[in-house]
Coordinates of C-alpha atoms in Angstrom, one line a residue:
M1 CA 44.5 -146.4 -121.6
D2 CA 42.1 -147.0 -118.7
Q3 CA 45.0 -146.5 -116.2
I4 CA 45.7 -143.1 -117.8
D5 CA 42.1 -142.1 -117.5
N6 CA 42.0 -143.1 -113.9
W7 CA 45.1 -141.0 -113.1
S8 CA 43.6 -138.1 -115.0
E9 CA 40.3 -138.4 -113.1
L10 CA 42.2 -138.7 -109.7
A11 CA 44.2 -135.5 -110.6
N12 CA 41.1 -133.6 -111.5
N13 CA 39.4 -134.6 -108.2
Y14 CA 42.4 -133.4 -106.2
L15 CA 42.7 -130.3 -108.2
S16 CA 39.0 -129.6 -107.7
K17 CA 39.4 -130.1 -103.9
L18 CA 42.4 -127.9 -103.9
I19 CA 40.6 -125.1 -105.7
D20 CA 37.7 -125.5 -103.2
Y21 CA 40.1 -125.5 -100.3
L22 CA 42.3 -122.7 -101.6
P23 CA 40.2 -119.8 -100.2
S24 CA 40.3 -121.3 -96.7
L25 CA 44.1 -121.8 -97.1
I26 CA 44.7 -118.2 -98.3
A27 CA 42.4 -116.9 -95.5
A28 CA 44.3 -118.9 -92.9
I29 CA 47.7 -117.6 -94.1
L30 CA 46.4 -114.0 -94.1
I31 CA 45.0 -114.5 -90.6
L32 CA 48.4 -115.9 -89.5
V33 CA 50.4 -113.1 -90.9
F34 CA 48.0 -110.4 -89.7
G35 CA 47.7 -112.1 -86.3
L36 CA 51.5 -112.2 -85.8
W37 CA 51.7 -108.5 -86.8
I38 CA 49.0 -107.6 -84.3
I39 CA 50.8 -109.6 -81.5
K40 CA 54.0 -107.7 -82.3
L41 CA 52.2 -104.4 -82.0
I42 CA 50.6 -105.4 -78.7
L43 CA 53.9 -106.4 -77.2
R44 CA 55.6 -103.2 -78.4
Y45 CA 52.8 -101.1 -76.9
T46 CA 52.9 -103.1 -73.6
R47 CA 56.6 -102.7 -73.4
K48 CA 56.3 -98.9 -73.8
I49 CA 53.8 -98.8 -71.0
F50 CA 56.1 -100.7 -68.7
Q51 CA 59.0 -98.3 -69.6
K52 CA 57.0 -95.2 -68.9
K53 CA 55.8 -96.5 -65.5
D54 CA 59.2 -97.8 -64.6
Y55 CA 58.0 -101.2 -63.5
D56 CA 60.3 -103.9 -62.2
I57 CA 62.1 -105.6 -65.1
T58 CA 61.3 -109.1 -63.8
L59 CA 57.6 -108.3 -63.8
E60 CA 57.9 -106.8 -67.3
N61 CA 59.5 -109.9 -68.8
F62 CA 57.0 -112.2 -67.1
I63 CA 53.9 -110.2 -68.4
L64 CA 55.4 -109.9 -71.9
T65 CA 56.2 -113.6 -72.1
L66 CA 52.7 -114.5 -70.8
I67 CA 51.0 -112.2 -73.3
N68 CA 53.1 -113.5 -76.2
W69 CA 52.5 -117.2 -75.7
T70 CA 48.8 -116.7 -74.8
L71 CA 48.1 -114.7 -78.0
K72 CA 50.1 -117.1 -80.2
V73 CA 48.2 -120.1 -78.8
L74 CA 44.9 -118.4 -79.5
L75 CA 46.0 -117.4 -83.0
F76 CA 47.1 -121.0 -83.7
I77 CA 43.6 -122.3 -82.7
V78 CA 41.9 -119.7 -85.0
V79 CA 44.2 -120.6 -87.9
I80 CA 43.7 -124.3 -87.8
G81 CA 39.9 -123.7 -87.2
K82 CA 39.9 -121.8 -90.5
L83 CA 41.6 -124.7 -92.2
G84 CA 38.7 -126.9 -91.2
V85 CA 40.2 -128.7 -88.2
Q86 CA 37.7 -129.4 -85.4
T87 CA 39.1 -127.2 -82.6
T88 CA 37.0 -128.9 -79.9
S89 CA 38.8 -132.2 -80.4
L90 CA 42.1 -130.4 -80.7
I91 CA 41.6 -128.6 -77.4
A92 CA 40.8 -131.9 -75.7
V93 CA 43.9 -133.4 -77.2
V94 CA 46.0 -130.4 -76.1
G95 CA 44.5 -130.6 -72.6
A96 CA 45.4 -134.3 -72.3
A97 CA 48.9 -133.7 -73.6
G98 CA 49.3 -130.8 -71.2
L99 CA 48.3 -133.0 -68.3
A100 CA 50.8 -135.7 -69.3
I101 CA 53.6 -133.2 -69.8
G102 CA 52.7 -131.5 -66.4
L103 CA 53.1 -134.8 -64.6
A104 CA 56.4 -135.5 -66.4
L105 CA 57.7 -132.0 -65.6
Q106 CA 56.7 -131.6 -62.0
G107 CA 60.0 -130.0 -61.0
S108 CA 59.8 -127.5 -63.9
L109 CA 56.3 -126.6 -62.9
A110 CA 57.5 -126.1 -59.3
N111 CA 60.1 -123.7 -60.6
F112 CA 57.5 -122.0 -62.7
A113 CA 55.3 -121.5 -59.7
G114 CA 58.3 -120.3 -57.7
G115 CA 59.0 -117.7 -60.5
V116 CA 55.4 -116.4 -60.3
L117 CA 55.7 -116.1 -56.5
I118 CA 59.0 -114.3 -56.8
I119 CA 57.5 -111.8 -59.3
I120 CA 54.4 -111.3 -57.1
L121 CA 56.0 -111.1 -53.7
K122 CA 59.2 -109.4 -54.8
P123 CA 61.6 -110.7 -52.1
F124 CA 64.4 -109.2 -54.2
K125 CA 65.0 -107.3 -57.5
I126 CA 67.7 -107.2 -60.1
G127 CA 70.8 -105.7 -58.6
D128 CA 70.2 -106.8 -55.0
W129 CA 72.8 -108.9 -53.2
I130 CA 71.2 -111.9 -51.8
E131 CA 72.2 -115.2 -50.0
V132 CA 70.4 -118.5 -50.5
G133 CA 71.9 -121.5 -48.7
D134 CA 75.6 -121.6 -49.5
V135 CA 75.3 -119.3 -52.5
S136 CA 75.4 -115.5 -52.5
G137 CA 75.6 -112.9 -55.2
T138 CA 74.0 -110.0 -57.1
V139 CA 70.7 -110.8 -58.8
K140 CA 71.4 -110.6 -62.6
E141 CA 68.1 -111.9 -64.0
T142 CA 64.9 -113.7 -62.9
S143 CA 63.2 -115.8 -65.5
L144 CA 60.1 -118.0 -65.1
F145 CA 62.1 -121.0 -64.1
Y146 CA 65.6 -119.8 -62.9
T147 CA 67.2 -116.9 -61.0
Y148 CA 70.7 -116.0 -62.1
L149 CA 73.2 -114.7 -59.6
N150 CA 76.6 -113.1 -60.3
T151 CA 78.8 -114.3 -57.4
F152 CA 81.7 -112.4 -55.7
G153 CA 84.1 -114.3 -57.8
N154 CA 82.2 -113.3 -61.0
Q155 CA 80.8 -116.8 -61.5
L156 CA 77.2 -117.2 -62.8
A157 CA 75.0 -119.2 -60.3
I158 CA 71.8 -120.6 -61.7
I159 CA 69.3 -121.3 -59.0
P160 CA 65.9 -123.0 -59.7
N161 CA 63.0 -120.7 -58.5
G162 CA 61.5 -123.7 -56.7
D163 CA 64.5 -123.9 -54.4
L164 CA 64.4 -120.1 -53.8
T165 CA 60.8 -120.1 -52.6
N166 CA 61.4 -123.1 -50.4
N167 CA 64.5 -121.8 -48.6
E168 CA 65.5 -118.8 -46.6
I169 CA 66.5 -115.7 -48.6
I170 CA 68.8 -113.0 -47.0
N171 CA 68.6 -109.7 -48.9
Y172 CA 71.6 -107.5 -48.0
T173 CA 70.6 -104.6 -50.2
V174 CA 66.9 -104.0 -49.7
E175 CA 67.3 -101.9 -46.4
G176 CA 70.0 -99.6 -48.0
K177 CA 72.3 -99.8 -45.0
R178 CA 74.0 -102.6 -42.9
K179 CA 75.3 -103.0 -39.4
D180 CA 78.8 -104.4 -38.9
S181 CA 80.3 -106.2 -35.9
I182 CA 84.1 -106.5 -35.7
T183 CA 85.7 -108.4 -32.9
I184 CA 89.2 -107.3 -31.8
G185 CA 91.0 -108.9 -28.8
I186 CA 93.3 -107.0 -26.4
S187 CA 95.5 -108.4 -23.7
Y188 CA 94.2 -108.7 -20.1
D189 CA 96.8 -106.2 -18.8
S190 CA 95.7 -103.5 -21.3
N191 CA 93.6 -100.5 -20.4
I192 CA 90.1 -101.2 -21.7
K193 CA 88.8 -97.7 -21.5
Q194 CA 91.8 -96.4 -23.5
A195 CA 91.3 -99.1 -26.1
K196 CA 87.6 -98.3 -26.4
E197 CA 88.3 -94.6 -26.8
I198 CA 90.9 -95.3 -29.6
L199 CA 88.4 -97.5 -31.5
I200 CA 85.5 -95.1 -31.1
N201 CA 87.5 -92.2 -32.5
L202 CA 88.6 -94.4 -35.4
M203 CA 85.0 -95.1 -36.4
K204 CA 83.9 -91.5 -35.9
E205 CA 86.6 -90.2 -38.2
Q206 CA 85.4 -92.3 -41.1
E207 CA 82.9 -90.5 -43.4
G208 CA 81.4 -93.7 -44.6
I209 CA 80.3 -94.7 -41.1
M210 CA 76.9 -93.3 -40.1
E211 CA 76.7 -91.0 -37.1
D212 CA 73.1 -92.1 -36.3
P213 CA 72.9 -94.8 -35.0
E214 CA 76.1 -93.9 -33.2
P215 CA 79.0 -96.3 -33.4
Q216 CA 79.9 -98.1 -30.2
V217 CA 82.5 -100.4 -28.7
V218 CA 81.5 -103.0 -26.1
V219 CA 83.2 -105.7 -24.1
A220 CA 81.8 -108.8 -25.8
E221 CA 83.7 -111.6 -24.1
L222 CA 86.4 -112.4 -21.5
A223 CA 88.1 -115.1 -23.6
D224 CA 90.9 -117.5 -22.7
S225 CA 93.7 -115.3 -23.7
S226 CA 92.1 -111.9 -24.6
V227 CA 89.4 -109.4 -23.7
N228 CA 87.3 -109.3 -26.9
L229 CA 85.9 -105.9 -27.9
S230 CA 83.1 -105.7 -30.4
L231 CA 83.1 -102.7 -32.8
R232 CA 79.6 -102.0 -34.0
F233 CA 78.7 -99.4 -36.7
W234 CA 76.2 -98.7 -39.5
A235 CA 77.1 -97.9 -43.0
L236 CA 75.4 -97.5 -46.4
N237 CA 75.7 -100.6 -48.6
E238 CA 78.1 -98.8 -50.9
N239 CA 80.4 -97.9 -48.0
Y240 CA 80.1 -101.0 -45.9
W241 CA 83.0 -103.2 -47.1
G242 CA 85.4 -100.2 -47.4
C243 CA 84.7 -99.2 -43.8
H244 CA 84.9 -102.9 -42.7
W245 CA 88.4 -103.5 -44.1
F246 CA 89.8 -100.1 -43.2
T247 CA 88.6 -100.4 -39.6
I248 CA 90.2 -103.8 -39.0
E249 CA 93.6 -102.7 -40.5
E250 CA 93.7 -99.3 -38.8
A251 CA 92.6 -100.6 -35.5
K252 CA 95.7 -102.8 -35.3
F253 CA 98.0 -99.9 -36.1
R254 CA 96.5 -97.6 -33.6
L255 CA 96.3 -100.1 -30.7
E256 CA 99.9 -101.1 -31.2
A257 CA 101.0 -97.5 -31.4
A258 CA 99.3 -96.9 -28.0
G259 CA 101.1 -99.9 -26.5
I260 CA 97.9 -102.0 -26.3
G261 CA 98.7 -105.6 -27.1
I262 CA 96.6 -107.8 -29.4
P263 CA 97.4 -111.3 -28.2
F264 CA 97.2 -114.5 -30.2
P265 CA 96.1 -117.9 -28.7
Q266 CA 98.7 -119.4 -26.4
R267 CA 98.9 -122.7 -24.5
D268 CA 101.3 -123.7 -21.7
V269 CA 102.2 -127.4 -22.3
H270 CA 103.6 -129.5 -19.3
F271 CA 105.2 -132.9 -19.9
F272 CA 105.1 -135.5 -17.1
N273 CA 107.2 -138.6 -17.0
H274 CA 105.2 -141.4 -15.5
S275 CA 107.8 -144.2 -15.8
K276 CA 108.8 -146.2 -12.7
D277 CA 112.3 -144.8 -12.4
A278 CA 111.0 -141.3 -12.7
K279 CA 108.5 -141.9 -10.0
E280 CA 111.2 -143.2 -7.6
I281 CA 113.4 -140.2 -8.3
N282 CA 110.4 -137.9 -7.6
E283 CA 109.7 -139.6 -4.3
N284 CA 113.4 -139.4 -3.2
T285 CA 113.6 -135.7 -4.1
G286 CA 110.3 -135.0 -2.3
K287 CA 108.5 -134.1 -5.5

């Protein structure tokens, strides 16, 4: 009988504490729901501002992510404070945990810092064709930790932002136009002036090749088996590769049609017999 009374008293104590704690619990839940709703409104309003101002998509994603997590952390602190948890001690614990996690994730933090630098300095934007080390492709997305490139073969290259900021980046798109240099060799007995005239006319006939700066053909090298001519022209990014491939193919057709040879590497190989009998024969024959 005494045990039942003890259980009843214990239940009454917990029920009394629950009733006393219930207003704080309800208030914390309401604050949580209302806070999440406010955060969603803030993010929606911020996104509309970015869309109206036509900001870079990378900067937009970074700011929205930063606002989202900052507000949610603040909301979490307010909610647990309403539940009676000492936020001062919690902040100290979170700070210590953050330091430990930071030391364990130094590489990720370097990537995060690299992502911030990319967003601030803007060495490239989404849609640019860039080259980093041995990897090149179109920038598909830049997150806080990684940059995603769509390569020429339609593979997805994922590059840590830390590597991007610590290596040379070549941006082929940012200037809007590119200069090409194509080397074509002609035989030594060919007429250089005639060949240059044919190649200049070829480039001037193409609409994709810019007139200013003017295309030019120069003698780049007197090589072992050919006189190397360098064809140089400027083209907009969207016309560059079409002009590049057409010029190489059409140059061969036109030079051959004009009787100008395009040699390939050749070597004259001489065999010498250094045996004793061969040496005597050479001496007797006067060779």
